[in-house]
Tab-separated table of N, CA, C and O and ligand atoms in Angstrom:
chain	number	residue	atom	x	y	z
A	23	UNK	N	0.858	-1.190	0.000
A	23	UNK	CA	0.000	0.000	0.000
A	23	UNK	C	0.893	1.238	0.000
A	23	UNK	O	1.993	1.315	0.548
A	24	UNK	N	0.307	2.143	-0.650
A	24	UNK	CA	1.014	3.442	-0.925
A	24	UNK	C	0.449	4.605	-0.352
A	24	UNK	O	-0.555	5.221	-0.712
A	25	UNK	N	1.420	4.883	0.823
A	25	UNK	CA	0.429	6.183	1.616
A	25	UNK	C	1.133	7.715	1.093
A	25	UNK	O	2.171	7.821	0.440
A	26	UNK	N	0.365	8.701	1.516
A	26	UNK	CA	0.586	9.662	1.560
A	26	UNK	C	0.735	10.407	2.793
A	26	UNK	O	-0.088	10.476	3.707
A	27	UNK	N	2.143	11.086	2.705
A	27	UNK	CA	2.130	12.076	4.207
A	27	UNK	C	2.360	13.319	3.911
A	27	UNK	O	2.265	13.698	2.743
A	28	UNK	N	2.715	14.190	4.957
A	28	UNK	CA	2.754	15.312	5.301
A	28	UNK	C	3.428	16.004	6.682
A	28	UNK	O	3.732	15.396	7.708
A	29	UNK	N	3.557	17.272	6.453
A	29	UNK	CA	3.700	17.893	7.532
A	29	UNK	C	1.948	18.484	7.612
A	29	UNK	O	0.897	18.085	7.111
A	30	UNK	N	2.403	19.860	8.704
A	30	UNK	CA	0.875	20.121	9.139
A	30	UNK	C	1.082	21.249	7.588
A	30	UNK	O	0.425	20.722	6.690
A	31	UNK	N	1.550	22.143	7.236
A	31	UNK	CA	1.379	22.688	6.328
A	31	UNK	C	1.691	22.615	4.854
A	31	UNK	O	1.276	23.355	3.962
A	32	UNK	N	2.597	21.458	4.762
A	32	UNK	CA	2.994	20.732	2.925
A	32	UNK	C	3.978	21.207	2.378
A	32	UNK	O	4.211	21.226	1.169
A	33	UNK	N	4.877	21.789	3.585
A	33	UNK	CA	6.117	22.075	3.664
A	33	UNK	C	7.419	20.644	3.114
A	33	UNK	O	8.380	20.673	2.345
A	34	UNK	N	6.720	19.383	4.087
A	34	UNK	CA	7.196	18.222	3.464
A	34	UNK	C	6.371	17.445	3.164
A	34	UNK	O	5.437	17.229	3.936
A	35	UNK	N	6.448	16.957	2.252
A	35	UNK	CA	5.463	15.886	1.398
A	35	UNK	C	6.583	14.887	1.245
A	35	UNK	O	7.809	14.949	1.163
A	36	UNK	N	5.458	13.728	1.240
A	36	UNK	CA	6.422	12.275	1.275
A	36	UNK	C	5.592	11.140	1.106
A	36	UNK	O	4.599	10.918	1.798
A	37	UNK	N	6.041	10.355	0.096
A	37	UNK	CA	5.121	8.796	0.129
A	37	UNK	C	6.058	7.623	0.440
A	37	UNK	O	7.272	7.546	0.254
A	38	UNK	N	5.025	6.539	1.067
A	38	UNK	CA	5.942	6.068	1.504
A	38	UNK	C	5.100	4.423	1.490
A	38	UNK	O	3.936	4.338	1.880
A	39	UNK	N	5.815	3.297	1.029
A	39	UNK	CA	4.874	1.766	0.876
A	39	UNK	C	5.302	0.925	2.090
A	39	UNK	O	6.271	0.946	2.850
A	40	UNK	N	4.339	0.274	1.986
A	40	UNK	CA	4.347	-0.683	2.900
A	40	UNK	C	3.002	-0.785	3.697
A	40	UNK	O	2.062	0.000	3.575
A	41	UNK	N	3.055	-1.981	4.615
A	41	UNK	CA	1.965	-2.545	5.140
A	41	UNK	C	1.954	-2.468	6.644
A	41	UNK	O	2.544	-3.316	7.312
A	42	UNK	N	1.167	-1.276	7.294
A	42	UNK	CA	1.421	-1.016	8.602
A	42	UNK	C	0.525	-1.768	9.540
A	42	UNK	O	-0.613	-1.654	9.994
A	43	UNK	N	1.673	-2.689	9.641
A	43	UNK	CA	0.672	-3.721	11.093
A	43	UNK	C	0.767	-3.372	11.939
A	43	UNK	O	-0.216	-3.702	12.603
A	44	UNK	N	1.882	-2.416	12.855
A	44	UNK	CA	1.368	-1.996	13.681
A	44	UNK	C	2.234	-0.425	14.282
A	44	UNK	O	3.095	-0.007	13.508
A	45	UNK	N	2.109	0.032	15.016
A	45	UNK	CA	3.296	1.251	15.760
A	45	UNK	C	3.316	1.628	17.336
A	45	UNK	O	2.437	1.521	18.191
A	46	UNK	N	4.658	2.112	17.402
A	46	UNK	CA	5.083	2.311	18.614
A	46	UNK	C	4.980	3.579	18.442
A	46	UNK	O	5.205	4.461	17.613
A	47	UNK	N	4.276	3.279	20.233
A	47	UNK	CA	4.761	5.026	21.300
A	47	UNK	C	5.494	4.919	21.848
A	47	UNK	O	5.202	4.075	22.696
A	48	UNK	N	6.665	5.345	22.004
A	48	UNK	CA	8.153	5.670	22.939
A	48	UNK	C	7.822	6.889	24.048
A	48	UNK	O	7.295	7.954	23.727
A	49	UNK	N	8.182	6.573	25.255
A	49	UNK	CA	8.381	7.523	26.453
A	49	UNK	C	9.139	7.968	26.333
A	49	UNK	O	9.185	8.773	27.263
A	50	UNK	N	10.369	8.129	25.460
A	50	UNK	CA	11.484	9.217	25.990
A	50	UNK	C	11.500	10.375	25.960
A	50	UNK	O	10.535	10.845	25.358
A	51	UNK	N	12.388	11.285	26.468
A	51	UNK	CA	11.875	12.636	26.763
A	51	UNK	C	11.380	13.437	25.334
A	51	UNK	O	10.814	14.524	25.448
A	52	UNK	N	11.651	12.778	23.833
A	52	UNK	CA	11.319	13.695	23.093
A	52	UNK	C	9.897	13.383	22.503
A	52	UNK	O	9.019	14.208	22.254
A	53	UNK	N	9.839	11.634	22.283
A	53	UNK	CA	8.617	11.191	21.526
A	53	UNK	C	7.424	11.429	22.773
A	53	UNK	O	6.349	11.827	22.325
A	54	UNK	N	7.465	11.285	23.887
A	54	UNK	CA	6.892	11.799	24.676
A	54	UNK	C	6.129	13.195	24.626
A	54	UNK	O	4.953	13.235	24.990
A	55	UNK	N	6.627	14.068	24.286
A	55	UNK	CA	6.681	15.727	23.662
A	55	UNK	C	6.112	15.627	23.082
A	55	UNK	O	5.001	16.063	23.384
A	56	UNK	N	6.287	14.853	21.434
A	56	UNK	CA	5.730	15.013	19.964
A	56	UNK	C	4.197	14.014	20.100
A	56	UNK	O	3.215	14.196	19.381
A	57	UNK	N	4.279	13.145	20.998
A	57	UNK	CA	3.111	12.366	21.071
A	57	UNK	C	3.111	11.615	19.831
A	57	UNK	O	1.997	11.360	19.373
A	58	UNK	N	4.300	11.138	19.080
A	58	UNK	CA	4.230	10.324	17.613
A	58	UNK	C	4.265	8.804	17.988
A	58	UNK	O	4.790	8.176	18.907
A	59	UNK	N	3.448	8.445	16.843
A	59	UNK	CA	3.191	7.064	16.745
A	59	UNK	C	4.064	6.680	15.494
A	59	UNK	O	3.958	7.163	14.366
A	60	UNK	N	4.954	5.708	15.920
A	60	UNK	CA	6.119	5.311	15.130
A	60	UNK	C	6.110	4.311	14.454
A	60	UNK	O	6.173	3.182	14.940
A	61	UNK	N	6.006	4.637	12.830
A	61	UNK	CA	5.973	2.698	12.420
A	61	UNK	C	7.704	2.863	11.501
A	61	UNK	O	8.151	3.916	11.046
A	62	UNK	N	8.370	1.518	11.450
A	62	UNK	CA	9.457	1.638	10.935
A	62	UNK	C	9.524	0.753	9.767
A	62	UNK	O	9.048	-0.380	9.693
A	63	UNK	N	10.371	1.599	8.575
A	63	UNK	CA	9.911	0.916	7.326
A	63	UNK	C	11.438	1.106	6.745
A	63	UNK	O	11.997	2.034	7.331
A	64	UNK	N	12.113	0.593	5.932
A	64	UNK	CA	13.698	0.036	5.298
A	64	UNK	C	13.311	1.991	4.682
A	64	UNK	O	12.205	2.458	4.413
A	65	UNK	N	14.713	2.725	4.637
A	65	UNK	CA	14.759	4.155	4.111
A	65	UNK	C	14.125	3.868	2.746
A	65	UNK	O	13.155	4.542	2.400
A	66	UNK	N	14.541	3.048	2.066
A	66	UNK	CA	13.782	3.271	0.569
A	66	UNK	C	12.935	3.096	0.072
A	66	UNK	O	12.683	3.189	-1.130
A	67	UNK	N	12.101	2.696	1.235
A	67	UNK	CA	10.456	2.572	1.100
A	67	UNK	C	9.415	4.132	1.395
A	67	UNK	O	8.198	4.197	1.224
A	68	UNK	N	10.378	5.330	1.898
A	68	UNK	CA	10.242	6.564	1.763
A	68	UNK	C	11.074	7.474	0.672
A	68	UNK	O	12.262	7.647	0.397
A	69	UNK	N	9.768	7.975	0.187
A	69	UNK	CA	10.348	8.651	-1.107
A	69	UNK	C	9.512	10.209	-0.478
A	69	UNK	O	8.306	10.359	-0.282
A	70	UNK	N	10.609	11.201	-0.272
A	70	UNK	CA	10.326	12.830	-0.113
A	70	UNK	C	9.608	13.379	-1.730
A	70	UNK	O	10.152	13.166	-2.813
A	71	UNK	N	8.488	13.999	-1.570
A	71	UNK	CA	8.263	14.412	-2.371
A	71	UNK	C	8.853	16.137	-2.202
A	71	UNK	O	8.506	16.726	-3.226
A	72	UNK	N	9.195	16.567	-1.774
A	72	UNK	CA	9.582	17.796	-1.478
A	72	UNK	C	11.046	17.900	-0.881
A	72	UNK	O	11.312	16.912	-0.196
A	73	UNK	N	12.327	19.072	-0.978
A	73	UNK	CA	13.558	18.939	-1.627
A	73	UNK	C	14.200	18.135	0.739
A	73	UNK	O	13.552	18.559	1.697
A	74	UNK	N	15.288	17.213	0.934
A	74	UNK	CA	15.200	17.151	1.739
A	74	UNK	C	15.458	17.807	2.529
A	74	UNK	O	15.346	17.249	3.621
A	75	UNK	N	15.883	19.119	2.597
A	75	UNK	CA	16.547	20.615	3.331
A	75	UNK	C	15.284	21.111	3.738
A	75	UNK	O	15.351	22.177	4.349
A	76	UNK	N	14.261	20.684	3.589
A	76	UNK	CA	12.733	21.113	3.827
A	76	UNK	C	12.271	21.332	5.046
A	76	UNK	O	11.631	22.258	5.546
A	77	UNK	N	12.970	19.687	5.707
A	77	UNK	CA	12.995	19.240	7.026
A	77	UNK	C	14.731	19.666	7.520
A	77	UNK	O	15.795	19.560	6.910
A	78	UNK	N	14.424	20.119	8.746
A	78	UNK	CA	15.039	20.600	10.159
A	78	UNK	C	15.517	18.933	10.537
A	78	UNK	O	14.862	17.904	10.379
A	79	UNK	N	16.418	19.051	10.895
A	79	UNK	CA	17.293	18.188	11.761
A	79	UNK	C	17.483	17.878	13.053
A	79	UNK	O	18.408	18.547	13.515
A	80	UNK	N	16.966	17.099	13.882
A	80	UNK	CA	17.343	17.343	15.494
A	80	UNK	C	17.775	15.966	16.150
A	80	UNK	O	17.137	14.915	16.084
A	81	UNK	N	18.765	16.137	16.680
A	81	UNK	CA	19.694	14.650	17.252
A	81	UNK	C	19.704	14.963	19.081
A	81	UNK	O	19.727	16.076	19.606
A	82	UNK	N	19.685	13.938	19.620
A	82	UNK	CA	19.831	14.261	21.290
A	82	UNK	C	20.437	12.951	21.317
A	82	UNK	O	20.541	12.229	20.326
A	83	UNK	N	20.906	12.612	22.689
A	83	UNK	CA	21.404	11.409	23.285
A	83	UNK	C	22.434	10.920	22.688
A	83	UNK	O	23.604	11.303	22.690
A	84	UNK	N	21.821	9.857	22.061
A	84	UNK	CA	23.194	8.996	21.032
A	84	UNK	C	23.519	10.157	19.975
A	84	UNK	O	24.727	10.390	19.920
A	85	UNK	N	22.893	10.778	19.299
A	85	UNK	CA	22.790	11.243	18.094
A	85	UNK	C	22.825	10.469	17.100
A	85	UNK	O	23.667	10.705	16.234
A	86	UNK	N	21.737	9.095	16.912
A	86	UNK	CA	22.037	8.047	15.864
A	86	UNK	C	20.573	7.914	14.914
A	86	UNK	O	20.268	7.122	14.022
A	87	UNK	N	19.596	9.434	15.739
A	87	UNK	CA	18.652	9.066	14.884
A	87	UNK	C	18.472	10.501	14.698
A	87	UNK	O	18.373	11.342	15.591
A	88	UNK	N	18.440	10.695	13.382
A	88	UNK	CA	17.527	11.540	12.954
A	88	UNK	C	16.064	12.291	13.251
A	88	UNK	O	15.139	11.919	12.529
A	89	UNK	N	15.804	13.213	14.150
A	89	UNK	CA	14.396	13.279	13.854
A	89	UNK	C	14.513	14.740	13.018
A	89	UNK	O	15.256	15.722	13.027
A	90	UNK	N	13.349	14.286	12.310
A	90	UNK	CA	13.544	15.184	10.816
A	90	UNK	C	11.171	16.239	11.003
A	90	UNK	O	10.019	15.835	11.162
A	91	UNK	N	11.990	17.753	10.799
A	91	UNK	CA	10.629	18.308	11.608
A	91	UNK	C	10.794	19.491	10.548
A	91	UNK	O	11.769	20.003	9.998
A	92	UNK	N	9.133	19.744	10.492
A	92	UNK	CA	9.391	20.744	9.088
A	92	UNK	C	9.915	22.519	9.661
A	92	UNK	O	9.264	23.245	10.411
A	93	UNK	N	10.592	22.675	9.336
A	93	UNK	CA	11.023	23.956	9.875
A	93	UNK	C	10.016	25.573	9.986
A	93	UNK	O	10.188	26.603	10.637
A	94	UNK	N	8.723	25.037	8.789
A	94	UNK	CA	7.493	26.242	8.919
A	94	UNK	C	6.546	25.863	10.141
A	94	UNK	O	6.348	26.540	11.150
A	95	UNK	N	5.967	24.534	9.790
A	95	UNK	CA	4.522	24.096	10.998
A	95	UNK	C	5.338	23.395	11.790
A	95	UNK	O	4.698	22.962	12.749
A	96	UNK	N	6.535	23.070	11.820
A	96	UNK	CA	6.842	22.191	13.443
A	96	UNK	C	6.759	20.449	13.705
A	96	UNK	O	7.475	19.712	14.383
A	97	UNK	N	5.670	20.197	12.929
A	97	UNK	CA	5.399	18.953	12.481
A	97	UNK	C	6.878	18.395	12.577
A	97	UNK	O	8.019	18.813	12.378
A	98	UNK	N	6.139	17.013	13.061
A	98	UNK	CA	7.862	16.056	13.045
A	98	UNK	C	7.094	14.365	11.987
A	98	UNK	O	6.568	13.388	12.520
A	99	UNK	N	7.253	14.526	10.873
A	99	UNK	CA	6.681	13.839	10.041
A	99	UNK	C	7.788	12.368	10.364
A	99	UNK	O	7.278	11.486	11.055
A	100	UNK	N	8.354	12.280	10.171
A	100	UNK	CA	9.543	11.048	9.711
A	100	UNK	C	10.723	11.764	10.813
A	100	UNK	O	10.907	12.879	11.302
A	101	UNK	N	11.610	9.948	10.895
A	101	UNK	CA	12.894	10.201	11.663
A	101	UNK	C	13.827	9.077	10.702
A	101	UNK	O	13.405	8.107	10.073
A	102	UNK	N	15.090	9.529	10.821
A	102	UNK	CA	16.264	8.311	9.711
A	102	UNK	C	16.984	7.780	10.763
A	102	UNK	O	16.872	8.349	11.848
A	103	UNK	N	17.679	6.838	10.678
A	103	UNK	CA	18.672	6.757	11.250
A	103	UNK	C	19.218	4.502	10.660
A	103	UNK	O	19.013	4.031	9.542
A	104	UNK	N	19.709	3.904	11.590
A	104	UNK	CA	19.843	2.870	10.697
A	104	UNK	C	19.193	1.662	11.968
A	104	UNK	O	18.655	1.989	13.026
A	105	UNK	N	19.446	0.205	11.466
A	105	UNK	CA	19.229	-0.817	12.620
A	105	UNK	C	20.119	-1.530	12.715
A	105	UNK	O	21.149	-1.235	12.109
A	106	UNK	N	20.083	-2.319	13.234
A	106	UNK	CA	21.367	-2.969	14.517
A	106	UNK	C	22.123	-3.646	13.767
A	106	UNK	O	23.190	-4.136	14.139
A	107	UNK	N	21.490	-3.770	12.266
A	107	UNK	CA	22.295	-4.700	11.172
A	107	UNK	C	22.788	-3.332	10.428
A	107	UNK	O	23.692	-3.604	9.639
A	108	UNK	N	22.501	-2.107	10.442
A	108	UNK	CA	23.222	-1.059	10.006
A	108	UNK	C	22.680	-0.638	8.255
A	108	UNK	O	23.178	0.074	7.383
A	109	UNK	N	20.940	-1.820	8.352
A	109	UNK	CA	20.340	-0.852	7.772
A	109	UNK	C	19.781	0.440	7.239
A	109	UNK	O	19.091	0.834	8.179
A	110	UNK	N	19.712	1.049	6.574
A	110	UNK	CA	19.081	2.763	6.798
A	110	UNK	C	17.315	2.629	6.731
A	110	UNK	O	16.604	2.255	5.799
A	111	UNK	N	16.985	3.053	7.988
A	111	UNK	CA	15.566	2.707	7.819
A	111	UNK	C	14.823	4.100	8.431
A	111	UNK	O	15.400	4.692	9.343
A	112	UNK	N	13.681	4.556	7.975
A	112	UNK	CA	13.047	5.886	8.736
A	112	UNK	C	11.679	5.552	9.410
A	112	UNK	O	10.757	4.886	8.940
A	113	UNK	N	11.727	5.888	10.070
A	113	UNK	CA	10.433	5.958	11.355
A	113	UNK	C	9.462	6.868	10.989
A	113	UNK	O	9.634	7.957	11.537
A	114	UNK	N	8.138	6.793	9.980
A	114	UNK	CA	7.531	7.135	9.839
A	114	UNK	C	6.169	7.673	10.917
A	114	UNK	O	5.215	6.912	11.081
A	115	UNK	N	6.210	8.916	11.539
A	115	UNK	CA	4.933	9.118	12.207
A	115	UNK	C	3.949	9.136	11.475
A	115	UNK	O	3.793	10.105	10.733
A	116	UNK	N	3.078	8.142	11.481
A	116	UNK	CA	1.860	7.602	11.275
A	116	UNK	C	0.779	8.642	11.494
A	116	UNK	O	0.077	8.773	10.492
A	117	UNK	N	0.405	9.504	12.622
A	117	UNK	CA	-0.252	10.516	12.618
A	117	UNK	C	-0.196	11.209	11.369
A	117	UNK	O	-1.190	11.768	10.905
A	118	UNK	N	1.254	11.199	10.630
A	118	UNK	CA	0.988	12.534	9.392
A	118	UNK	C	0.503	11.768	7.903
A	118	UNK	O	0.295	12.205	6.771
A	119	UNK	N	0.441	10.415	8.517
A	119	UNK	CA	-0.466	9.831	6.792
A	119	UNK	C	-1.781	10.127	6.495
A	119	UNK	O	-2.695	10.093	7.319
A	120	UNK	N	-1.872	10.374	5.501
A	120	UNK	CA	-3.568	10.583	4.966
A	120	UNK	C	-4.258	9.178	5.361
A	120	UNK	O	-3.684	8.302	6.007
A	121	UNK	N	-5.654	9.094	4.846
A	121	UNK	CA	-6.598	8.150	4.754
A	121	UNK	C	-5.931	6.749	5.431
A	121	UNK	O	-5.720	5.756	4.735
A	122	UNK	N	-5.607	6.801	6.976
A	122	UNK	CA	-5.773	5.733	7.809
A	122	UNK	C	-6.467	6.190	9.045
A	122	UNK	O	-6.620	7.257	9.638
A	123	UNK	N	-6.898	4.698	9.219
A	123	UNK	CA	-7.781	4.452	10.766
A	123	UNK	C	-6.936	4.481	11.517
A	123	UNK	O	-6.291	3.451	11.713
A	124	UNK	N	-6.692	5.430	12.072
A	124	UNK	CA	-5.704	5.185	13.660
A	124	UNK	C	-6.246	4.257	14.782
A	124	UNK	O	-5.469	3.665	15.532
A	125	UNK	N	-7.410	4.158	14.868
A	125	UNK	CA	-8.210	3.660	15.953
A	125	UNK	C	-7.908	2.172	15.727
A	125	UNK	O	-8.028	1.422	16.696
A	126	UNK	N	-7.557	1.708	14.627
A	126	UNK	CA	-7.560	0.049	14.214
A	126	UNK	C	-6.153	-0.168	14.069
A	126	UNK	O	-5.818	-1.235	13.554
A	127	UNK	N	-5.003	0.875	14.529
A	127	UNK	CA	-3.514	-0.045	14.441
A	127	UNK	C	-2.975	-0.049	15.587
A	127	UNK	O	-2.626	0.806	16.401
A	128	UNK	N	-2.962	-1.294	15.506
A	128	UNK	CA	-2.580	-1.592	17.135
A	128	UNK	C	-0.656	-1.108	17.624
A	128	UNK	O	0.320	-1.433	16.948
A	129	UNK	N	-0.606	-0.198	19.088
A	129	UNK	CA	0.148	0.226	19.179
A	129	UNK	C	1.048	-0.728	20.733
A	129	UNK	O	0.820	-1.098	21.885
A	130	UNK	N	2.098	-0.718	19.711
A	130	UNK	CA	3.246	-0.916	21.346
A	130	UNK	C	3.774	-0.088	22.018
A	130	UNK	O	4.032	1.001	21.504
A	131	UNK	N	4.137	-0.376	23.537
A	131	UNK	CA	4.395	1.190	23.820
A	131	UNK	C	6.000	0.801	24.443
A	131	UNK	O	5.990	0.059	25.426
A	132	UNK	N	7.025	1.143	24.057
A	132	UNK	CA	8.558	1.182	24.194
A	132	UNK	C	8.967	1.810	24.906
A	132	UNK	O	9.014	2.989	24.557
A	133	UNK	N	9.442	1.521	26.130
A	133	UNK	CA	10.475	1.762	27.404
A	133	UNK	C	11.777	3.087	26.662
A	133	UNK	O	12.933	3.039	27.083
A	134	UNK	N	11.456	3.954	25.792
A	134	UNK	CA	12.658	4.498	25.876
A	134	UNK	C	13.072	5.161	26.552
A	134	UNK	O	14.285	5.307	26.401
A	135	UNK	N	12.498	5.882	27.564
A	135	UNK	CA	12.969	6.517	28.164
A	135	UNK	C	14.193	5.606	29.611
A	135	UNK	O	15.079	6.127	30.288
A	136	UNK	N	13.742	4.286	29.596
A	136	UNK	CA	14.737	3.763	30.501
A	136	UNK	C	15.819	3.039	29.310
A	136	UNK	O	16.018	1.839	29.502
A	137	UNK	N	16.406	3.553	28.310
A	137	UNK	CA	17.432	3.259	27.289
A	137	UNK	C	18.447	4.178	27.065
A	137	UNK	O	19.310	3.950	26.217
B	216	ZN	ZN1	5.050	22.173	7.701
C-alpha cells in the first residue's frame, strides 16, 4: 500500500509503501513531547516528495537518529537513522499519513525513556 504524508502545512510531502501492522509510542523525553506514533519501514520505502533541506534536523542522546521536523509548521513527520544490522531505515509518524484508521492499528508502547 502506498500512503501519503505530510507535515501540518505541505512544507514536506512524502510517500511512503508498505503494510502497517502496527506502531510504537516511545516515552522518551522527546517522543513523549511530539506524542508520535512510530511505524518503521527500510529508508527506501520513503520517497520525499519535497527537496530534503525542507525538514530541520534534530539529534539528542546517542545522536544516531535523525528526527527530521518541518522547519514552517513544526510537524515532526519522519525520523532516519539505521538498525542494529546497520540498515538505513526511517520511522515514519503515522499521525501525518492521509486516509488511515488510527483507531484500528494496534500500538506498542517502548520503554525508551529507561534506554
Ligand atoms: Zn510544515
Amino acid at each position: 500500500m502506498l500512503y501519503n504524508g505530510s507535515c501540518h502545512c505541505g512544507h514536506v510531502t512524502f510517500q511512503v509503501e508498505g503494510t502497517i501492522s502496527g506502531a510504537m509510542s516511545c516515552n522518551c523525553s522527546l517522543c513523549q513531547r511530539k506524542g508520535a506514533l512510530m511505524w518503521f519501514v527500510p529508508r527506501e520505502q520513503l520517497q520525499l516528495l519535497t527537496p530534503d533541506e525542507n525538514a530541520g534536523t534534530y539529534t539528542f542522546n546517542k545522536h544516531v537518529i535523525k528526527h527530521r521536523f518541518c522547519a514552517k509548521c513544526g510537524v515532526h513527520p519522519y525520523g532516519e537513522g539505521v538498525d542494529a544490522k546497520g540498515n538505513a531505515m526511517a520511522a515514519i509518524n503515522i499521525r501525518c499519513l492521509e486516509d488511515i484508521e488510527l483507531e484500528k492499528i494496534p500500538v506498542t508502547h517502548y520503554d525508551g525513556r529507561a534506554r
